[in-house]
Coordinates of N, CA and C in Angstrom, one line a residue:
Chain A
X1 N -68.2 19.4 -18.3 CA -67.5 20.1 -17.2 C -66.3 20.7 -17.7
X2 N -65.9 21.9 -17.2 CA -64.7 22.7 -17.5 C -63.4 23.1 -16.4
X3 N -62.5 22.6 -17.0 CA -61.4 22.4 -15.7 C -60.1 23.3 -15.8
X4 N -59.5 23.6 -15.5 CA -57.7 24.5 -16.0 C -57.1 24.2 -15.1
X5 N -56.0 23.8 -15.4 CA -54.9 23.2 -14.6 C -53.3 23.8 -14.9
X6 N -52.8 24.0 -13.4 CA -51.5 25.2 -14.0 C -50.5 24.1 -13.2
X7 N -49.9 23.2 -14.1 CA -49.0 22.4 -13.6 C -47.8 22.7 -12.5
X8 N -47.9 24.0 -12.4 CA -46.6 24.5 -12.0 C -47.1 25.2 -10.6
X9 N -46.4 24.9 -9.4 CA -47.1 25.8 -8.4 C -46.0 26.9 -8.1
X10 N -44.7 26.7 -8.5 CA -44.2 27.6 -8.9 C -43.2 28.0 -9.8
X11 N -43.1 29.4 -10.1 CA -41.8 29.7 -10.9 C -40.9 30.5 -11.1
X12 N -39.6 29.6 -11.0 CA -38.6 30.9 -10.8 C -37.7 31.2 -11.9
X13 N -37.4 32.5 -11.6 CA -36.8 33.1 -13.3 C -35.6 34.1 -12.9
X14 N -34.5 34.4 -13.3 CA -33.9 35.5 -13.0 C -34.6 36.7 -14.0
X15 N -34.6 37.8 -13.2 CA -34.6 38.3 -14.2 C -33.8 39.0 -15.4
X16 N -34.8 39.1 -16.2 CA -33.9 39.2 -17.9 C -34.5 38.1 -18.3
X17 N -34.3 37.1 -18.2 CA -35.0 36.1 -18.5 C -36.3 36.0 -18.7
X18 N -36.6 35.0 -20.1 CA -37.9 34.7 -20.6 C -38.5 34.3 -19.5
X19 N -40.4 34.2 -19.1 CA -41.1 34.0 -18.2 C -41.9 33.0 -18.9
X20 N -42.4 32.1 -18.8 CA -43.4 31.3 -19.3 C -44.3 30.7 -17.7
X21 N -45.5 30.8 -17.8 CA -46.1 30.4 -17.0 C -47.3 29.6 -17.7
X22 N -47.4 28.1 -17.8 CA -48.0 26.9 -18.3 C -49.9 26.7 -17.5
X23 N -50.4 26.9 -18.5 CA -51.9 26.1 -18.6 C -53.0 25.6 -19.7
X24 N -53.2 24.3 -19.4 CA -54.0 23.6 -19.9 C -55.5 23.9 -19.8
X25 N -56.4 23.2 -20.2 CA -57.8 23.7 -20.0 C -58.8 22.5 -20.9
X26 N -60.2 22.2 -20.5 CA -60.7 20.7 -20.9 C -62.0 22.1 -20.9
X27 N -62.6 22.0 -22.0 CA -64.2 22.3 -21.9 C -64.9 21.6 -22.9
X28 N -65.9 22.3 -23.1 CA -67.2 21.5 -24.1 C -67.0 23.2 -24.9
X29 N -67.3 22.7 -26.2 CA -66.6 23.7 -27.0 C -66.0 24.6 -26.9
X30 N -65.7 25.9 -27.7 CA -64.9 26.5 -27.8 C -65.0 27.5 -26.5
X31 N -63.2 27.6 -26.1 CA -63.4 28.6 -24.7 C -62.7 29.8 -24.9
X32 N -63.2 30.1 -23.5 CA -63.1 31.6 -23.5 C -62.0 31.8 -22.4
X33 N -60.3 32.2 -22.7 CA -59.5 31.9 -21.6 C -58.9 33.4 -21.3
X34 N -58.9 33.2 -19.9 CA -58.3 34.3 -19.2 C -57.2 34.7 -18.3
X35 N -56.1 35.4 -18.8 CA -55.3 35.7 -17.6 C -54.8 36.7 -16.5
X36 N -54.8 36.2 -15.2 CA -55.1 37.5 -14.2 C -53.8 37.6 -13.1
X37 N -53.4 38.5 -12.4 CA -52.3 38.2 -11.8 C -52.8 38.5 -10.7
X38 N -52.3 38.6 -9.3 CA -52.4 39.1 -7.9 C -50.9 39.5 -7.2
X39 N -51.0 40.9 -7.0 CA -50.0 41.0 -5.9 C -50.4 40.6 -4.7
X40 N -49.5 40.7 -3.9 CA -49.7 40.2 -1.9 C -51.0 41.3 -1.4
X41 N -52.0 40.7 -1.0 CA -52.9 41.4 -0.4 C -53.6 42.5 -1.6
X42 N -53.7 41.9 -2.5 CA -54.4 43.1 -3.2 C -55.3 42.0 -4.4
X43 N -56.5 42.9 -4.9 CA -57.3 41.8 -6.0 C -56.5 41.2 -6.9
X44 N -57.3 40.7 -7.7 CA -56.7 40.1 -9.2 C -56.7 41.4 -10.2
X45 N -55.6 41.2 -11.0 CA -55.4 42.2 -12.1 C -55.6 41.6 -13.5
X46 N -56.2 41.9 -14.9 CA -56.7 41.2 -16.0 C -55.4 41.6 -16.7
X47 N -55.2 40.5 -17.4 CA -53.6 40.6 -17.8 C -54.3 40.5 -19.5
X48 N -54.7 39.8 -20.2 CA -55.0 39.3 -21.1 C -56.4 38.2 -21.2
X49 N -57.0 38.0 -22.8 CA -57.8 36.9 -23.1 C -57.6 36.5 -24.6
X50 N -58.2 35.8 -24.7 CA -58.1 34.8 -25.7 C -59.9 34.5 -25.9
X51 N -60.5 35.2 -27.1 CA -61.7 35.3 -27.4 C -62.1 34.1 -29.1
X52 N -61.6 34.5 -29.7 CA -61.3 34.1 -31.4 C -60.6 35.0 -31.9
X53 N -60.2 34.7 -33.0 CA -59.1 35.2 -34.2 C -57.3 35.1 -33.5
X54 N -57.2 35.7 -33.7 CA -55.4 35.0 -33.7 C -55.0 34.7 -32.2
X55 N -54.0 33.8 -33.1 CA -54.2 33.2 -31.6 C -53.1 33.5 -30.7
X56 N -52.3 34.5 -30.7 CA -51.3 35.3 -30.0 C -51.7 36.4 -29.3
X57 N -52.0 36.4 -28.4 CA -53.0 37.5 -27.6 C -51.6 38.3 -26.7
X58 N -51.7 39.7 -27.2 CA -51.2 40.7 -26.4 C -51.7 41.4 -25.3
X59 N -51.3 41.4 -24.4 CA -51.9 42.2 -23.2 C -50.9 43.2 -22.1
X60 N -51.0 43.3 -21.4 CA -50.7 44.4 -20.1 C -49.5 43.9 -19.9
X61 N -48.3 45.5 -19.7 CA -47.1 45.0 -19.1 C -46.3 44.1 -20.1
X62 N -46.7 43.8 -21.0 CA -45.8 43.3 -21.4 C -46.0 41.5 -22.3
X63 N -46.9 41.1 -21.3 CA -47.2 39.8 -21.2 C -48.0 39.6 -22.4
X64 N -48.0 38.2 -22.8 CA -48.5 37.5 -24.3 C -49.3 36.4 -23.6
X65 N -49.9 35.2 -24.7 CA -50.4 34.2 -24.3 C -50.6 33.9 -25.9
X66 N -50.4 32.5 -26.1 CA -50.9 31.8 -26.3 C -51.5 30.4 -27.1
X67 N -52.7 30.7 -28.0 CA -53.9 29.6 -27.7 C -53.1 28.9 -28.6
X68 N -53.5 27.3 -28.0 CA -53.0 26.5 -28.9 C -54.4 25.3 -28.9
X69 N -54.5 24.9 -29.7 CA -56.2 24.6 -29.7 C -55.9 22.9 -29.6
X70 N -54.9 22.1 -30.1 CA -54.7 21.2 -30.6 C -54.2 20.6 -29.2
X71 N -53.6 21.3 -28.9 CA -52.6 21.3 -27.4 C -53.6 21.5 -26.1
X72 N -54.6 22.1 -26.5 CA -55.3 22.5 -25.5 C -54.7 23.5 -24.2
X73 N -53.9 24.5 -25.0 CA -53.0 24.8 -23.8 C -53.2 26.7 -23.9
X74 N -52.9 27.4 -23.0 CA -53.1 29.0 -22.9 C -51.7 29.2 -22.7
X75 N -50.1 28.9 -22.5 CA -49.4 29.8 -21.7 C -49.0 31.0 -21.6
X76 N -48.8 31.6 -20.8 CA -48.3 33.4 -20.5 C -47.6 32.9 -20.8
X77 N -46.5 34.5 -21.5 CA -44.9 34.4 -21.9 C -44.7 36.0 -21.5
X78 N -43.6 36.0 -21.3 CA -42.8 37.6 -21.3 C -41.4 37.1 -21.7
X79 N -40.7 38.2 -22.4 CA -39.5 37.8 -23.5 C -38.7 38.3 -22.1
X80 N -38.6 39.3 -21.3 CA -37.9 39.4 -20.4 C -38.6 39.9 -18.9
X81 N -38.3 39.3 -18.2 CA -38.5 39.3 -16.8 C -38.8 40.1 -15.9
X82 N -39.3 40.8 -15.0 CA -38.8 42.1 -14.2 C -38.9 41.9 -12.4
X83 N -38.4 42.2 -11.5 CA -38.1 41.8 -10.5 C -40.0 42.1 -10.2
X84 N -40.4 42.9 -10.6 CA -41.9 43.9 -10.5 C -43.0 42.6 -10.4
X85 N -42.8 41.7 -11.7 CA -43.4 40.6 -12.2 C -43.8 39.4 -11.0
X86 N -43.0 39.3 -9.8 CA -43.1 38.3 -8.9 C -44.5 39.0 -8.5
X87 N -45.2 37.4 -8.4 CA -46.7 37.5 -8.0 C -47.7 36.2 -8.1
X88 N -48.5 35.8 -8.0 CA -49.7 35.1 -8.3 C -50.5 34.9 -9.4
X89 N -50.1 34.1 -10.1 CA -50.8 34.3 -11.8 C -51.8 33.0 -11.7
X90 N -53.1 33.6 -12.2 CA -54.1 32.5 -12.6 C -54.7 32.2 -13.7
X91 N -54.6 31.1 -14.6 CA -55.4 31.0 -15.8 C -56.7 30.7 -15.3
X92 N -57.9 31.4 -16.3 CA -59.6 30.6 -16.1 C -59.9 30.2 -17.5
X93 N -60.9 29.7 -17.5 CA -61.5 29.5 -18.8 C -63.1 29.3 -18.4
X94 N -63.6 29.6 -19.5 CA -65.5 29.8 -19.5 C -65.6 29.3 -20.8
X95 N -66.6 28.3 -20.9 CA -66.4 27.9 -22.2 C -68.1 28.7 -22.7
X96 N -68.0 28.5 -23.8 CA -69.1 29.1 -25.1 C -70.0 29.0 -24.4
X97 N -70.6 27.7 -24.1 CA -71.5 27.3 -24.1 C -72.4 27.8 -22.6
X98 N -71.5 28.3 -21.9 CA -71.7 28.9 -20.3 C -73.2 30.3 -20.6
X99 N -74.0 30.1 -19.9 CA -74.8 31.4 -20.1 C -74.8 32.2 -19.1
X100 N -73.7 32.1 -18.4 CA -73.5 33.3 -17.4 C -72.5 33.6 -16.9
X101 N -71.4 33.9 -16.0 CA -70.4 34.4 -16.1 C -69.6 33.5 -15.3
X102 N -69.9 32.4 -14.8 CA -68.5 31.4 -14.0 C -67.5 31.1 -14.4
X103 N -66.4 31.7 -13.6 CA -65.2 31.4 -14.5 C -64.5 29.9 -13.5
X104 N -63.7 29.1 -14.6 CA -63.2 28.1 -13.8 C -61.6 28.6 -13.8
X105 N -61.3 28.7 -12.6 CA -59.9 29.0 -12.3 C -59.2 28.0 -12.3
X106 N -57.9 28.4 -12.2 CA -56.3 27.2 -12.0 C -56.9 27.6 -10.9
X107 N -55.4 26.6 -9.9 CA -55.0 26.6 -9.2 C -53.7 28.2 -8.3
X108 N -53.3 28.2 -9.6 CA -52.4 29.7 -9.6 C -51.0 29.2 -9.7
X109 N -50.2 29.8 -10.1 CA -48.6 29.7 -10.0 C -47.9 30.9 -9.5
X110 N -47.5 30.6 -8.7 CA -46.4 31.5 -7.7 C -45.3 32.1 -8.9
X111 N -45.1 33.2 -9.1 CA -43.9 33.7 -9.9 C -43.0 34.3 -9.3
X112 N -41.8 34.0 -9.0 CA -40.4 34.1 -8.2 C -39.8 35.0 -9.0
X113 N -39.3 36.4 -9.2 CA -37.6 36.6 -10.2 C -37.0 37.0 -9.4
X114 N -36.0 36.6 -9.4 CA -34.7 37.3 -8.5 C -33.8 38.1 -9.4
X115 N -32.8 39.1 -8.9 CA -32.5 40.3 -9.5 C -31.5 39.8 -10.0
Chain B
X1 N -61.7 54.3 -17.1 CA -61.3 53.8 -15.7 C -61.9 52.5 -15.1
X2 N -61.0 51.5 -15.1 CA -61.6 50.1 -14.9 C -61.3 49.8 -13.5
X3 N -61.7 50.6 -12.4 CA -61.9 50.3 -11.0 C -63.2 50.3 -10.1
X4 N -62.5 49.1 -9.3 CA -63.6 49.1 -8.7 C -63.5 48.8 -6.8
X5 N -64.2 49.9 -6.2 CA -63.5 49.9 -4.9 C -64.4 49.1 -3.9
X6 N -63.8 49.2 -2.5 CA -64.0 47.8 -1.5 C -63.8 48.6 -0.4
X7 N -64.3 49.1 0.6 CA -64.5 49.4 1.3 C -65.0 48.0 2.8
X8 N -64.3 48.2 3.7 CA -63.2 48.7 4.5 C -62.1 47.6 3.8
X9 N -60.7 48.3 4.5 CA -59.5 47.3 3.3 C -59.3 46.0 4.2
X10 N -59.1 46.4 5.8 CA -59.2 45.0 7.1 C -60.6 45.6 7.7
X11 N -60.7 43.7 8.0 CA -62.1 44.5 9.3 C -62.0 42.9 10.1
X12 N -61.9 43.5 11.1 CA -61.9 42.0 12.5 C -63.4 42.0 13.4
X13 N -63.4 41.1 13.1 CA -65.0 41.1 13.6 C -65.1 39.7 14.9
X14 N -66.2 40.0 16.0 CA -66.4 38.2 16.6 C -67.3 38.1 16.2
X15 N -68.0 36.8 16.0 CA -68.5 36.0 16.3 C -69.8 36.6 16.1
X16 N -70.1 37.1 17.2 CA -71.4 37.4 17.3 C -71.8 38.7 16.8
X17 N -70.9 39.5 15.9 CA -70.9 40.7 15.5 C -71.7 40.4 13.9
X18 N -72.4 41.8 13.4 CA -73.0 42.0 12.4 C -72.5 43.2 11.5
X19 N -71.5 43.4 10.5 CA -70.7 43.6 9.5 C -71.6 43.8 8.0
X20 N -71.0 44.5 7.5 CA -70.6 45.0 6.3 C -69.7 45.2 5.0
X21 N -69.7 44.8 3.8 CA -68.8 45.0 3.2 C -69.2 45.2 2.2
X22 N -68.4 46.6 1.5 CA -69.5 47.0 0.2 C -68.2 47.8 -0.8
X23 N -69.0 47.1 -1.8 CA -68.4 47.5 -3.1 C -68.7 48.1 -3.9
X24 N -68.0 49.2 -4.8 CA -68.8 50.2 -5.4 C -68.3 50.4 -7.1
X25 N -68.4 50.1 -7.7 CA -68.1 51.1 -9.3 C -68.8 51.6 -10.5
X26 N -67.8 52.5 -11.1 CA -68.3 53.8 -11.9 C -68.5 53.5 -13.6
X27 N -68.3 52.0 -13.9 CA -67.5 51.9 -15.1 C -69.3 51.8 -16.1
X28 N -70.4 51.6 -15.2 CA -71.2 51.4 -16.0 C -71.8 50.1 -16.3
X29 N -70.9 49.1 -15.7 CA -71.3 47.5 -15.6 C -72.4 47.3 -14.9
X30 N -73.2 45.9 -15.6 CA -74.7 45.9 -14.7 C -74.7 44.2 -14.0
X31 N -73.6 44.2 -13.8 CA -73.0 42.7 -13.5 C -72.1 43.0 -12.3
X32 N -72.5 42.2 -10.9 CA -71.4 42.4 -10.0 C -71.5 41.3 -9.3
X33 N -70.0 41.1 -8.9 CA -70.2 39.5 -7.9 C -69.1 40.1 -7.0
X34 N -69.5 38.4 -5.9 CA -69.1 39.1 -5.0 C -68.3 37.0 -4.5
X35 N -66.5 37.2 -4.6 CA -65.6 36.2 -4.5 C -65.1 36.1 -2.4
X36 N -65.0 34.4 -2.6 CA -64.2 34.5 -0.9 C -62.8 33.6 -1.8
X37 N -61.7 34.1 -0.8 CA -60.2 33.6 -1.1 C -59.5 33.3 -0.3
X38 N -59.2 32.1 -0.4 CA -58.4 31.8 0.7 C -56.8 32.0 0.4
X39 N -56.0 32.1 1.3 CA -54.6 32.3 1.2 C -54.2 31.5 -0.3
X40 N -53.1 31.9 -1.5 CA -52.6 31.3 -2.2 C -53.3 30.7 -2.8
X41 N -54.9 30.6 -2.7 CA -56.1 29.7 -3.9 C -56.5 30.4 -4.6
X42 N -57.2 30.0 -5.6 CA -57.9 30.7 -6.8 C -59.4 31.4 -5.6
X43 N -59.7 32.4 -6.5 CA -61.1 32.6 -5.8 C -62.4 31.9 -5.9
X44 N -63.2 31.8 -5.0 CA -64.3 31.2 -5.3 C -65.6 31.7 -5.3
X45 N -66.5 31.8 -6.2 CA -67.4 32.4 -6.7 C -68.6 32.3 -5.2
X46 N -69.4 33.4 -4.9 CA -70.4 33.3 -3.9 C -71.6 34.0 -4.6
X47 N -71.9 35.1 -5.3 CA -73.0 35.7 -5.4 C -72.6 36.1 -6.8
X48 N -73.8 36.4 -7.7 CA -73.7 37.2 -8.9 C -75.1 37.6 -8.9
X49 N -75.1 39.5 -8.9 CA -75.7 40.3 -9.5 C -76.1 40.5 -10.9
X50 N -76.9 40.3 -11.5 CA -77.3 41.0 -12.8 C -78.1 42.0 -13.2
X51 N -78.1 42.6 -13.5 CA -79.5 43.8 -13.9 C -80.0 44.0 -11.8
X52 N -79.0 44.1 -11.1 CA -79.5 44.0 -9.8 C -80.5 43.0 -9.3
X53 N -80.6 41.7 -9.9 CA -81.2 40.8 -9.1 C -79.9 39.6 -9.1
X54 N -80.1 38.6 -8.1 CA -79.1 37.5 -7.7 C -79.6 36.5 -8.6
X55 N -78.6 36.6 -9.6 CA -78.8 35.8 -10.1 C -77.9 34.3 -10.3
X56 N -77.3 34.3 -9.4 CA -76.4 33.4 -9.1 C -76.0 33.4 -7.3
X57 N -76.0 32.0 -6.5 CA -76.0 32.0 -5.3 C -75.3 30.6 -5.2
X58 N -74.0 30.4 -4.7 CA -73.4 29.4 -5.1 C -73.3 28.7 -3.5
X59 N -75.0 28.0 -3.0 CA -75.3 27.6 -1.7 C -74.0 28.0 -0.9
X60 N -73.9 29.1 -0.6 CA -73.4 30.1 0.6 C -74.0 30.3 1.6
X61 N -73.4 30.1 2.7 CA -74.2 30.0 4.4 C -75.3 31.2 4.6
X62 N -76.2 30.9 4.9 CA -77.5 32.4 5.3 C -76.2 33.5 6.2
X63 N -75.4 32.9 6.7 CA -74.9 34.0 7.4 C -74.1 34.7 6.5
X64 N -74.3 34.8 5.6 CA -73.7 35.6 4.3 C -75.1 35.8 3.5
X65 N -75.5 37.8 3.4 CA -76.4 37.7 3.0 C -76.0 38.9 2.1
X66 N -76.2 39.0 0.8 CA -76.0 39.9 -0.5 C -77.1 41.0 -0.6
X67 N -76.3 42.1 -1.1 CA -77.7 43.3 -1.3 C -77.1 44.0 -2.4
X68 N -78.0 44.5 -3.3 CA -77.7 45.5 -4.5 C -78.7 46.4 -4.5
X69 N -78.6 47.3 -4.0 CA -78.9 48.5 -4.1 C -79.4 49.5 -5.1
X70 N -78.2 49.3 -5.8 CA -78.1 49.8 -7.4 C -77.5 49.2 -8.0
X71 N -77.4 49.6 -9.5 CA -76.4 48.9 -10.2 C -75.0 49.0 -10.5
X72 N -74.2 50.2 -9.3 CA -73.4 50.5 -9.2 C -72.4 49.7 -7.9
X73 N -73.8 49.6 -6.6 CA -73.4 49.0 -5.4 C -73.5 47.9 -5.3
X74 N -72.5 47.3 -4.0 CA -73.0 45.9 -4.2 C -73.0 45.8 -2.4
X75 N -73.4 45.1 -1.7 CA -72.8 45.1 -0.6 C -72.8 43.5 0.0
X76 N -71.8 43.2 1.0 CA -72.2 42.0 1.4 C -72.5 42.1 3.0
X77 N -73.7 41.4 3.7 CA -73.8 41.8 5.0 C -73.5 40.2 5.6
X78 N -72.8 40.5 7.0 CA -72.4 39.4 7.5 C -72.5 39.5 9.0
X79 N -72.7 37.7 9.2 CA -73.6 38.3 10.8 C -73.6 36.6 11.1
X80 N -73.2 36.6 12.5 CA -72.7 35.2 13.5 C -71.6 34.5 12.3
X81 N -70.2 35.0 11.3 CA -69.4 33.9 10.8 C -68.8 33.0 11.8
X82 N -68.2 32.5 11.3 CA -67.4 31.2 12.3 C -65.7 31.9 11.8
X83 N -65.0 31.2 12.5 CA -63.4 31.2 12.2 C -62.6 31.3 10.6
X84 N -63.6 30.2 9.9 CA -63.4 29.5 9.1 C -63.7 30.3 7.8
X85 N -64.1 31.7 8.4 CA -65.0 32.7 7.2 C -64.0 33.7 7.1
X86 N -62.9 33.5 8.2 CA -61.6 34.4 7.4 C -60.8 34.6 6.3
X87 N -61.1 35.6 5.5 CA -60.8 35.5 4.2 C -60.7 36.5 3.2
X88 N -59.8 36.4 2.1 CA -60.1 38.1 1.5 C -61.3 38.0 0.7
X89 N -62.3 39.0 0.8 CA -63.2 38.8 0.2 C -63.6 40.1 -1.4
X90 N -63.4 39.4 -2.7 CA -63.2 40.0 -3.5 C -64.8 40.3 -4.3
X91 N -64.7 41.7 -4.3 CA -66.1 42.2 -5.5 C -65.3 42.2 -6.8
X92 N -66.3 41.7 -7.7 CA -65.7 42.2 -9.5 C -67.2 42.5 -10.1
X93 N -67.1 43.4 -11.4 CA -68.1 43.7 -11.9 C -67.6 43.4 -13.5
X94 N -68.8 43.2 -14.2 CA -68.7 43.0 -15.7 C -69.6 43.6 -16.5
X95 N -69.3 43.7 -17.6 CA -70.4 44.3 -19.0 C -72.0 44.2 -18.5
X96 N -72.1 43.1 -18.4 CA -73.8 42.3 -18.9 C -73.8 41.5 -18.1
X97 N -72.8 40.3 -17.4 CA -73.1 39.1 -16.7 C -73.6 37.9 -17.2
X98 N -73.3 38.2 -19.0 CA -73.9 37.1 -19.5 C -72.6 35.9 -19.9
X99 N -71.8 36.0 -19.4 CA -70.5 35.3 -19.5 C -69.8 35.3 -21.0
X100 N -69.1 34.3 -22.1 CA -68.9 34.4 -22.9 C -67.4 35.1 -22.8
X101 N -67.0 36.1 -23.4 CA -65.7 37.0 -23.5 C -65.9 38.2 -22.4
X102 N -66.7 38.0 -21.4 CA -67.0 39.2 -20.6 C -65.8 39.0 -19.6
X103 N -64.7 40.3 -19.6 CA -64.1 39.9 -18.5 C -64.9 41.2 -17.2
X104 N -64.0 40.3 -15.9 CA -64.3 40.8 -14.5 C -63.3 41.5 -14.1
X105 N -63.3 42.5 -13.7 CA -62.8 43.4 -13.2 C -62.6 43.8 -11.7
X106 N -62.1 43.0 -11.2 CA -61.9 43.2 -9.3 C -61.2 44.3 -8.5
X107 N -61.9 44.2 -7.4 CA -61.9 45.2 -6.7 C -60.1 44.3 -6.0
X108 N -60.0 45.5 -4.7 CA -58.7 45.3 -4.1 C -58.9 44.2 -2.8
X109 N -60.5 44.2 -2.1 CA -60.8 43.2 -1.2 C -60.8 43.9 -0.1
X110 N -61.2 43.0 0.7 CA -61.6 43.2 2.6 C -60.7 41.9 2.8
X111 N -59.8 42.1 3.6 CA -59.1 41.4 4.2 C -60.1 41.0 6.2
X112 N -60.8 39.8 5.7 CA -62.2 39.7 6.9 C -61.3 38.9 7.9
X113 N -61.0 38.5 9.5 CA -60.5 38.1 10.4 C -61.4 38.0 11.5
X114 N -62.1 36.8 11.5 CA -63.0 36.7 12.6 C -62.6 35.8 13.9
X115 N -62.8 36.5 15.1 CA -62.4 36.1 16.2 C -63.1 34.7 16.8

C-alpha cells in the first residue's frame, strides 16, 4: 500500500522568506512523486515531479522539490516567498508498480505569507 | 496548451433533479477522470476513462453515472444526489492513463450544491 503524509496542516511565512512545505511518502518500490497547488475555488495546478535522475526537480513559479530516497521524503522549497504563493499544496505519489493512474494524495498544507 | 475546461462553474440542484457536468479538452490525452472534493481535502478519485472505456470505477453511488463520448469529452450525469454530494467536482485528463510518470492535468471544477 502507498501513503503520503504532509505533516504540516499549515504554513506560515512572511514573505521574502524561504517556503518549505514537508512530505513523506511509504510505497512498494520506486515512486513516482507529485506536486500540485490549489487556489480558493479553482482546480489543482501541477507544480512539479520527481520521475528518475536527479534528484532536485525544478518546476513552475519558481518552486523546487526534493527527492531524498533514504529519507523517504519530497519537500517543496522556494528561496523567496510571494504574498501570490498563499494556497493549498498537495504532495501525491504513484508508485512503479501501479498499472494505472491512482494517485495517493496528502492530506494538503495550507500556505499563509503575509506581506 | 495544458487546459482543460468544466462547464457549468456553480450549479445548485434538488434532490430530485437530473444534472450534468461535462468536461472537455484539446491537448490530445486519451485518459480522463473524473475527482469529488471536499472543502480543504485532497481529491478523491471516482471514474477513469481510458481509450474511452471506464476503466476505473471507485464503487461510486449509481446516482453518479459517467459517459465519454469521445476522447476529448467526458461528462458526468447526476440524478436524485443527497446533501452529502455537495462538492467541487474536478475532471483531469492524461497521456495514456497508464499511470507511472503520467501527470494529470485538472480542470477548474463545478462547484455542485444540492438542496
Amino acid at each position: 500500500a502507498q501513503s503520503v503524509a504532509q505533516p504540516e496542516d499549515q504554513v506560515n511565512v512572511a514573505e521574502g522568506n524561504p517556503l518549505t512545505v514537508k512530505c513523506t511518502y511509504s510505497v512498494s518500490g520506486n515512486p513516482y512523486l507529485f506536486w500540485y497547488v490549489q487556489y480558493p475555488n479553482r482546480g489543482l495546478q501541477f507544480l512539479l515531479k520527481y520521475i528518475t535522475g536527479d534528484n532536485l526537480v525544478k518546476g513552475s513559479y519558481g518552486f523546487e522539490a526534493e527527492f531524498n530516497k533514504s529519507q523517504t521524503s519530497f519537500h517543496l522549497k522556494k528561496p523567496s516567498a510571494l504574498v501570490s504563493d498563499s494556497a493549498l499544496y498537495f504532495c501525491a505519489v504513484r508508485a512503479t508498480t501501479d498499472s494505472w493512474g491512482k494517485f495517493q494524495f496528502g492530506a494538503g498544507t495550507q500556505v499563509v505569507v503575509t506581506p | 496548451d495544458t487546459e482543460v475546461t468544466q462547464t457549468p462553474k456553480h450549479l445548485v440542484m434538488g434532490m430530485t433533479n437530473k444534472k450534468s457536468l461535462k468536461c472537455e479538452q484539446h491537448m490530445g490525452h486519451r485518459a480522463m477522470y473524473w475527482y469529488k472534493q471536499k472543502a480543504k481535502k485532497p481529491p478523491e478519485l471516482m471514474f477513469v476513462y481510458s481509450y474511452e472505456k471506464l476503466s476505473i470505477n471507485e464503487s461510486v453511488p449509481s446516482r453518479f453515472s459517467p459517459e465519454c463520448p469521445n476522447s476529448s469529452l467526458l461528462n458526468l450525469h447526476l440524478h436524485a444526489l443527497q446533501p452529502e454530494d455537495s462538492a467541487l467536482y474536478l475532471c483531469a485528463s492524461s497521456q495514456e492513463g497508464g499511470g507511472g510518470g503520467e501527470t494529470q492535468y485538472f480542470g477548474p471544477g463545478t462547484r455542485l450544491l444540492v438542496l
